Amino acid sequence: MKMAAACASITAKNIAPKVTLSQTSYTYDGTAKKPTVTVKDGSTPLTSGDYTVAYQNNADPGTATVTLKGNYTGTATAAFQIYGVKGAWENGSLKATAHVAESANALLIAAVYDGGGKQVSVKTAGLDAGRTAYATGITKTGGYTYKLMLVDKTSYAPLCAAWSN
């Protein structure tokens, strides 16, 4: 007599995991930020084998996200901030991007120097509602270099480290 094989199905648990990050703000330094992630189902901690972690936009100034996917339905996300300023020559022009806290009263300053180290241009840009600023209209010629700084609009005190680069 032949026995029929029994099949069982496993259904993923429907939970809304609570995600906590070890750190929610960083200062930009050009390296990828990866805060430690703690995940709980209610008050029960999940083990790292229960989920995978993916980081997005976690190296440049701005808002970065952590997305978790695991042995449950849906995904969970958490955000963290990277504060600071970054610049790059793009198509012969300087593109400087800054990101500061909502409470900061900030101004971005971009100074450009010729190949001999003489300052040839200074541009400032206020920060928009998204707390990001772009310094534009600076053209690269020859061996031009740049330095960037975020300062308080009122006192001109540096908000991050002194000049970049």
Short mmCIF file of C-alpha atoms in Angstrom, two decimals:
data_model
loop_
_atom_site.label_atom_id
_atom_site.label_comp_id
_atom_site.label_asym_id
_atom_site.label_seq_id
_atom_site.Cartn_x
_atom_site.Cartn_y
_atom_site.Cartn_z
CA MET A 1 0.00 0.00 0.00
CA LYS A 2 1.38 3.38 -1.06
CA MET A 3 1.16 6.27 1.38
CA ALA A 4 0.60 9.78 0.09
CA ALA A 5 3.26 12.27 1.09
CA ALA A 6 2.09 14.94 3.49
CA CYS A 7 2.91 18.53 2.62
CA ALA A 8 3.08 21.40 5.00
CA SER A 9 3.30 25.05 4.19
CA ILE A 10 4.96 27.68 6.27
CA THR A 11 3.39 31.10 6.32
CA ALA A 12 5.51 34.12 7.08
CA LYS A 13 4.54 35.86 10.28
CA ASN A 14 2.80 39.18 9.83
CA ILE A 15 4.62 41.59 12.11
CA ALA A 16 5.51 45.24 12.14
CA PRO A 17 9.08 45.05 13.42
CA LYS A 18 10.43 47.93 15.47
CA VAL A 19 13.82 49.02 14.14
CA THR A 20 16.33 50.87 16.31
CA LEU A 21 19.66 52.22 15.03
CA SER A 22 22.77 52.53 17.19
CA GLN A 23 23.33 56.04 15.81
CA THR A 24 21.00 58.38 13.89
CA SER A 25 23.40 61.13 12.84
CA TYR A 26 26.93 61.21 11.46
CA THR A 27 29.37 63.81 10.18
CA TYR A 28 30.28 63.39 6.51
CA ASP A 29 33.81 62.09 5.97
CA GLY A 30 33.46 60.25 2.65
CA THR A 31 33.01 56.79 4.17
CA ALA A 32 29.86 54.66 4.19
CA LYS A 33 27.98 54.73 7.48
CA LYS A 34 26.42 51.53 8.80
CA PRO A 35 24.79 51.91 12.20
CA THR A 36 24.10 48.71 14.11
CA VAL A 37 20.49 47.61 13.70
CA THR A 38 18.32 46.18 16.49
CA VAL A 39 14.99 44.67 15.46
CA LYS A 40 12.14 43.66 17.77
CA ASP A 41 8.75 42.03 17.30
CA GLY A 42 7.00 43.79 20.15
CA SER A 43 9.45 43.31 22.99
CA THR A 44 11.05 40.16 21.50
CA PRO A 45 14.40 40.78 19.80
CA LEU A 46 14.83 39.15 16.39
CA THR A 47 18.15 37.53 15.56
CA SER A 48 20.19 38.66 12.57
CA GLY A 49 19.31 35.36 10.86
CA ASP A 50 15.68 36.48 10.78
CA TYR A 51 16.32 39.41 8.43
CA THR A 52 18.77 41.02 6.01
CA VAL A 53 19.89 44.64 6.17
CA ALA A 54 20.43 46.94 3.17
CA TYR A 55 21.78 50.50 3.41
CA GLN A 56 20.95 53.20 0.84
CA ASN A 57 22.55 56.65 0.32
CA ASN A 58 24.80 56.07 3.33
CA ALA A 59 28.04 57.71 2.20
CA ASP A 60 27.17 61.29 1.15
CA PRO A 61 25.55 64.21 2.99
CA GLY A 62 21.77 63.78 3.27
CA THR A 63 19.24 61.27 4.55
CA ALA A 64 20.28 57.61 4.47
CA THR A 65 17.99 54.62 4.93
CA VAL A 66 18.22 51.13 6.32
CA THR A 67 15.79 48.57 4.89
CA LEU A 68 15.15 45.19 6.49
CA LYS A 69 13.58 42.21 4.82
CA GLY A 70 13.15 38.91 6.54
CA ASN A 71 11.16 35.92 7.61
CA TYR A 72 8.02 38.00 7.96
CA THR A 73 5.72 39.80 5.57
CA GLY A 74 6.62 43.29 4.43
CA THR A 75 9.73 45.35 5.06
CA ALA A 76 10.84 47.73 7.76
CA THR A 77 12.88 50.88 7.31
CA ALA A 78 14.71 53.42 9.44
CA ALA A 79 16.47 56.65 8.50
CA PHE A 80 19.60 58.41 9.68
CA GLN A 81 21.30 61.69 8.75
CA ILE A 82 24.75 62.43 7.39
CA TYR A 83 25.61 66.08 8.04
CA GLY A 84 28.34 67.96 6.23
CA VAL A 85 29.43 69.20 2.84
CA LYS A 86 30.81 67.46 -0.26
CA GLY A 87 32.08 68.89 -3.51
CA ALA A 88 33.10 67.60 -6.91
CA TRP A 89 33.99 69.02 -10.31
CA GLU A 90 31.25 67.99 -12.74
CA ASN A 91 31.49 68.98 -16.41
CA GLY A 92 33.93 71.76 -15.55
CA SER A 93 31.80 73.27 -12.75
CA LEU A 94 31.90 72.85 -9.00
CA LYS A 95 28.89 71.11 -7.50
CA ALA A 96 28.92 71.46 -3.72
CA THR A 97 26.22 69.75 -1.68
CA ALA A 98 25.61 70.44 2.02
CA HIS A 99 23.23 68.88 4.51
CA VAL A 100 22.56 70.24 8.01
CA ALA A 101 20.06 69.70 10.81
CA GLU A 102 16.67 71.39 10.54
CA SER A 103 17.57 73.65 13.47
CA ALA A 104 20.81 74.92 11.90
CA ASN A 105 20.95 78.48 10.59
CA ALA A 106 23.52 77.60 7.95
CA LEU A 107 25.30 79.03 4.95
CA LEU A 108 27.52 77.11 2.50
CA ILE A 109 30.75 78.84 1.44
CA ALA A 110 32.72 77.58 -1.57
CA ALA A 111 36.15 79.12 -2.23
CA VAL A 112 38.06 78.38 -5.44
CA TYR A 113 41.84 78.72 -5.87
CA ASP A 114 43.98 78.84 -9.01
CA GLY A 115 46.97 76.56 -9.62
CA GLY A 116 49.20 78.92 -7.62
CA GLY A 117 46.95 78.86 -4.54
CA LYS A 118 45.45 82.34 -5.10
CA GLN A 119 41.75 82.63 -4.27
CA VAL A 120 39.87 83.46 -7.46
CA SER A 121 36.22 83.01 -6.47
CA VAL A 122 33.93 82.74 -3.45
CA LYS A 123 30.30 81.68 -3.66
CA THR A 124 27.75 81.34 -0.91
CA ALA A 125 24.47 79.46 -0.89
CA GLY A 126 21.73 79.39 1.72
CA LEU A 127 20.13 76.10 2.62
CA ASP A 128 16.65 75.31 1.33
CA ALA A 129 13.75 73.75 3.23
CA GLY A 130 15.22 70.30 2.63
CA ARG A 131 18.38 71.55 4.37
CA THR A 132 20.50 71.06 1.27
CA ALA A 133 22.42 73.70 -0.68
CA TYR A 134 24.16 73.65 -4.03
CA ALA A 135 26.92 76.10 -4.98
CA THR A 136 26.87 76.53 -8.74
CA GLY A 137 28.37 78.83 -11.34
CA ILE A 138 31.99 78.07 -10.44
CA THR A 139 34.01 77.01 -13.49
CA LYS A 140 37.18 74.94 -13.31
CA THR A 141 40.18 76.22 -15.22
CA GLY A 142 43.54 74.49 -15.27
CA GLY A 143 44.62 73.29 -11.84
CA TYR A 144 41.87 74.98 -9.87
CA THR A 145 41.02 73.56 -6.45
CA TYR A 146 38.26 74.34 -3.98
CA LYS A 147 37.51 74.35 -0.27
CA LEU A 148 34.06 74.18 1.31
CA MET A 149 32.70 75.19 4.69
CA LEU A 150 29.36 75.33 6.48
CA VAL A 151 28.97 78.32 8.77
CA ASP A 152 26.29 79.84 10.95
CA LYS A 153 24.52 82.60 8.97
CA THR A 154 24.65 85.02 11.88
CA SER A 155 28.02 84.47 13.56
CA TYR A 156 29.88 82.81 10.64
CA ALA A 157 31.19 80.23 13.12
CA PRO A 158 31.94 76.88 11.43
CA LEU A 159 29.18 74.28 11.87
CA CYS A 160 31.33 71.32 10.87
CA ALA A 161 35.07 71.01 10.81
CA ALA A 162 36.90 73.94 9.28
CA TRP A 163 37.49 74.05 5.51
CA SER A 164 37.18 70.79 3.58
CA ASN A 165 40.09 69.26 1.64
#
